[in-house]
Amino acid sequence: MQNDKTNILKSYLNYSKSQKIGVIMLFAIIIILQGYYFFYNFDVPKIDVKAKESWLSNQKSIDSLKFLAANSKNKTTIYPFNPNFITDFKGYKLGMKVAEIDRLLAFRKENKYVNSAEEFQIVTKISDSLLNAISPYFKFPEWAKNKKSNYQVYSKKDFYSKEKMVVLDINTATKEDLMKVYGIGDKISDRILNEKEKYGCFVSMEQINNIWGLTPEVIEKLNASFIIKSISNVKKININSASSKDLTKFPFFNYQLAKDIVTYRSMNGDIKIEDLTKIKGFPVDKIKIIALYLEF
């Protein structure tokens, strides 16, 4: 052991001046770090209770500001809506948390409806600030406003029949008529009218299903509020005389199908309604609708 210490000392004495300084600095750093470890207080500082309470009180304001910021950034106009029919996307846009949206959806799966802003908060557990921000846009049926008890169970039939509903012809409906349906705003109403304009008129309410942006709930309400009464303005195309270019203008036909129709026509003569299923690529699942737009 004595020899080992002597050897280490001899080795140190043989170091150059810069090596000796390096060894001394290394020992100095080790001593400093050891001292810091033993004397520094690593305990987690206690949270100031008053500061915590102040932070929690500001959270309500944060919820409201997030809602206002999101809508001002997107420059989205919010139209009155029935909160019973909020979708995941709609809830997200309003500033609701996933858990809050899930509580509402679970409540609705039980075939129940909220009839006031207060009941909406009880079910979803949203903050007061967020409720104050979005509740002015809530639109409940008149009969629901007079209900005294919460969480009553209603069938969908009862929910709509309580209000006097006038069923209109969707082909003569105005933008204002469409926007009276919960869930339909300015953009979606324009989308419906533009779709109708492409065909001159709708021949089946099934065509509503093809309009982008309509949720199943909104489609259900449209079918309850509108029907097809007249198709006098329908734009018909003569399948036996139209060129492939003219056929491609028909919304149901793409370029390839238009070519296949003309090819079939040139090889087999005039097309009859029963021949449509024989044409390659023809959308047979929509044949009943398409046939109403064709002349033979």
Coordinates of C-alpha atoms in Angstrom, one line a residue, residues 51-265:
A51 CA -51.2 32.8 -5.6
K52 CA -52.8 29.4 -6.3
E53 CA -56.3 30.9 -5.6
S54 CA -55.5 33.8 -7.8
W55 CA -54.5 31.5 -10.6
L56 CA -57.7 29.5 -10.3
S57 CA -59.9 32.6 -10.3
N58 CA -58.2 33.7 -13.5
Q59 CA -58.9 30.4 -15.2
K60 CA -62.5 31.4 -15.9
S61 CA -61.4 34.5 -17.7
I62 CA -58.9 32.4 -19.7
D63 CA -61.7 30.1 -20.9
S64 CA -63.7 33.1 -22.1
L65 CA -60.7 34.7 -23.8
K66 CA -59.8 31.4 -25.5
F67 CA -63.3 31.2 -26.9
L68 CA -63.3 34.9 -28.1
A69 CA -59.8 34.6 -29.5
A70 CA -60.6 31.4 -31.5
N71 CA -63.7 33.0 -33.1
S72 CA -62.0 36.3 -33.8
K73 CA -59.1 34.6 -35.4
N74 CA -61.3 32.5 -37.7
K75 CA -63.7 35.4 -38.2
T76 CA -66.5 32.9 -37.9
T77 CA -70.0 34.3 -37.4
I78 CA -71.9 32.2 -34.8
Y79 CA -75.6 31.7 -35.6
P80 CA -78.2 30.7 -33.0
F81 CA -78.2 26.9 -32.5
N82 CA -79.8 24.3 -30.3
P83 CA -77.1 23.0 -27.9
N84 CA -78.7 19.6 -27.8
F85 CA -77.3 19.0 -31.3
I86 CA -73.7 20.0 -30.8
T87 CA -71.3 17.8 -32.6
D88 CA -67.6 17.0 -31.6
F89 CA -66.4 19.6 -34.2
K90 CA -68.9 22.2 -33.1
G91 CA -68.1 21.8 -29.5
Y92 CA -64.4 22.1 -30.2
K93 CA -65.0 25.3 -32.2
L94 CA -67.0 26.7 -29.2
G95 CA -64.0 26.1 -26.9
M96 CA -65.4 23.0 -25.0
K97 CA -63.1 20.3 -23.7
V98 CA -63.3 16.7 -25.0
A99 CA -64.7 15.5 -21.6
E100 CA -67.4 18.2 -21.7
I101 CA -68.5 17.3 -25.2
D102 CA -68.5 13.6 -24.2
R103 CA -70.8 14.2 -21.3
L104 CA -73.3 16.0 -23.5
L105 CA -73.2 13.2 -26.1
A106 CA -73.7 10.5 -23.4
F107 CA -76.6 12.5 -22.1
R108 CA -78.2 12.7 -25.5
K109 CA -77.7 8.9 -26.1
E110 CA -80.2 8.4 -23.2
N111 CA -82.7 10.3 -25.4
K112 CA -82.7 13.3 -23.1
Y113 CA -82.6 17.0 -23.9
V114 CA -81.4 20.0 -22.0
N115 CA -84.0 22.8 -21.9
S116 CA -81.9 25.8 -20.6
A117 CA -78.4 27.1 -20.3
E118 CA -78.3 26.1 -16.7
E119 CA -79.1 22.5 -17.5
F120 CA -76.5 22.5 -20.2
Q121 CA -73.9 23.5 -17.7
I122 CA -75.0 20.9 -15.2
V123 CA -74.7 18.2 -17.8
T124 CA -71.4 19.3 -19.4
K125 CA -69.8 21.0 -16.4
I126 CA -68.4 23.8 -18.5
S127 CA -67.0 26.9 -16.7
D128 CA -69.2 29.9 -15.9
S129 CA -67.1 32.1 -18.2
L130 CA -67.5 29.8 -21.2
L131 CA -71.2 29.4 -20.5
N132 CA -71.6 33.2 -20.5
A133 CA -69.7 33.4 -23.8
I134 CA -71.8 30.8 -25.7
S135 CA -75.2 30.8 -24.0
P136 CA -76.4 33.9 -25.8
Y137 CA -76.4 31.8 -29.0
F138 CA -78.5 29.0 -27.5
K139 CA -81.8 28.6 -29.2
F140 CA -84.4 26.4 -27.5
P141 CA -88.0 25.7 -28.8
E142 CA -90.6 27.9 -27.1
W143 CA -92.2 24.9 -25.4
A144 CA -88.9 23.9 -23.8
K145 CA -88.5 27.3 -22.2
N146 CA -91.6 26.7 -20.1
K147 CA -90.5 23.3 -18.7
K148 CA -90.0 23.4 -14.9
S149 CA -88.2 20.0 -14.4
N150 CA -84.8 19.1 -15.7
Y151 CA -83.7 16.0 -17.5
Q152 CA -87.1 15.0 -18.8
V153 CA -87.0 12.3 -21.5
Y154 CA -88.5 13.1 -24.8
S155 CA -88.7 11.2 -28.0
K156 CA -87.5 12.9 -31.1
K157 CA -91.0 12.9 -32.4
D158 CA -92.2 14.8 -29.3
F159 CA -89.3 17.2 -29.5
Y160 CA -90.2 18.4 -33.0
S161 CA -94.0 18.1 -32.8
K162 CA -94.2 20.5 -29.8
E163 CA -93.5 23.3 -32.2
K164 CA -95.8 23.9 -35.1
M165 CA -93.9 22.8 -38.1
V166 CA -94.8 23.8 -41.7
V167 CA -93.3 21.4 -44.2
L168 CA -92.1 23.3 -47.3
D169 CA -91.0 22.3 -50.8
I170 CA -87.2 22.4 -50.7
N171 CA -87.2 23.4 -54.4
T172 CA -89.0 26.7 -53.5
A173 CA -87.3 27.2 -50.1
T174 CA -85.4 30.5 -49.6
K175 CA -82.2 30.9 -47.8
E176 CA -84.1 32.2 -44.8
D177 CA -86.3 29.1 -44.8
L178 CA -83.3 26.9 -44.7
M179 CA -81.6 28.8 -41.9
K180 CA -84.6 28.3 -39.7
V181 CA -83.4 24.7 -39.3
Y182 CA -81.1 24.2 -36.4
G183 CA -77.6 23.6 -37.5
I184 CA -77.9 25.4 -40.9
G185 CA -76.1 28.7 -41.1
D186 CA -75.2 31.1 -43.9
K187 CA -72.6 29.0 -45.7
I188 CA -74.5 25.7 -45.6
S189 CA -77.7 27.3 -46.8
D190 CA -75.8 28.7 -49.8
R191 CA -74.3 25.3 -50.4
I192 CA -77.8 23.7 -50.5
L193 CA -79.1 26.3 -52.9
N194 CA -76.0 26.0 -55.2
E195 CA -76.5 22.3 -55.3
K196 CA -80.1 22.7 -56.3
E197 CA -79.2 25.2 -59.0
K198 CA -76.9 22.7 -60.6
Y199 CA -79.9 20.4 -61.3
G200 CA -82.6 23.0 -61.7
C201 CA -84.3 21.3 -58.8
F202 CA -84.0 18.3 -56.5
V203 CA -85.9 15.2 -57.5
S204 CA -85.3 13.3 -54.3
M205 CA -84.5 14.3 -50.7
E206 CA -81.7 11.7 -50.9
Q207 CA -79.6 14.2 -52.8
I208 CA -79.3 16.2 -49.6
N209 CA -77.0 13.4 -48.3
N210 CA -74.4 14.3 -50.9
I211 CA -74.0 17.9 -49.7
W212 CA -70.7 18.4 -47.9
G213 CA -70.9 19.7 -44.3
L214 CA -74.4 18.3 -43.3
T215 CA -74.4 16.1 -40.2
P216 CA -76.8 13.2 -39.8
E217 CA -78.8 15.3 -37.3
V218 CA -79.2 18.2 -39.7
I219 CA -80.1 15.9 -42.6
E220 CA -82.8 14.4 -40.3
K221 CA -84.2 17.8 -39.5
L222 CA -84.2 18.8 -43.2
N223 CA -86.2 15.7 -44.1
A224 CA -88.6 16.6 -41.3
S225 CA -89.0 20.2 -42.5
F226 CA -88.9 19.8 -46.3
I227 CA -90.2 17.5 -49.1
I228 CA -90.2 17.4 -52.9
K229 CA -93.5 18.8 -54.1
S230 CA -92.6 19.9 -57.6
I231 CA -89.8 19.1 -60.1
S232 CA -91.0 21.4 -62.9
N233 CA -87.7 23.3 -63.1
V234 CA -85.6 20.1 -63.6
K235 CA -82.8 20.5 -66.1
K236 CA -83.0 17.4 -68.4
I237 CA -80.4 16.1 -70.7
N238 CA -81.1 14.0 -73.8
I239 CA -78.9 11.0 -73.4
N240 CA -79.4 10.0 -77.1
S241 CA -78.4 13.2 -78.7
A242 CA -76.0 14.9 -76.2
S243 CA -72.3 14.9 -77.1
S244 CA -69.7 13.6 -74.7
K245 CA -68.8 17.2 -73.8
D246 CA -72.4 18.0 -72.9
L247 CA -72.8 14.8 -70.9
T248 CA -69.7 15.7 -68.8
K249 CA -71.6 18.9 -67.7
F250 CA -74.2 16.6 -66.0
P251 CA -73.1 16.4 -62.3
F252 CA -73.5 12.6 -62.1
F253 CA -71.3 11.9 -65.2
N254 CA -67.5 12.2 -65.4
Y255 CA -65.5 12.3 -68.6
Q256 CA -64.9 8.5 -68.8
L257 CA -68.6 7.7 -68.2
A258 CA -69.6 10.2 -70.9
K259 CA -67.3 8.5 -73.4
D260 CA -68.7 5.1 -72.4
I261 CA -72.3 6.3 -73.0
V262 CA -71.5 7.7 -76.4
T263 CA -69.6 4.4 -77.3
Y264 CA -72.6 2.3 -76.2
R265 CA -75.0 4.5 -78.1

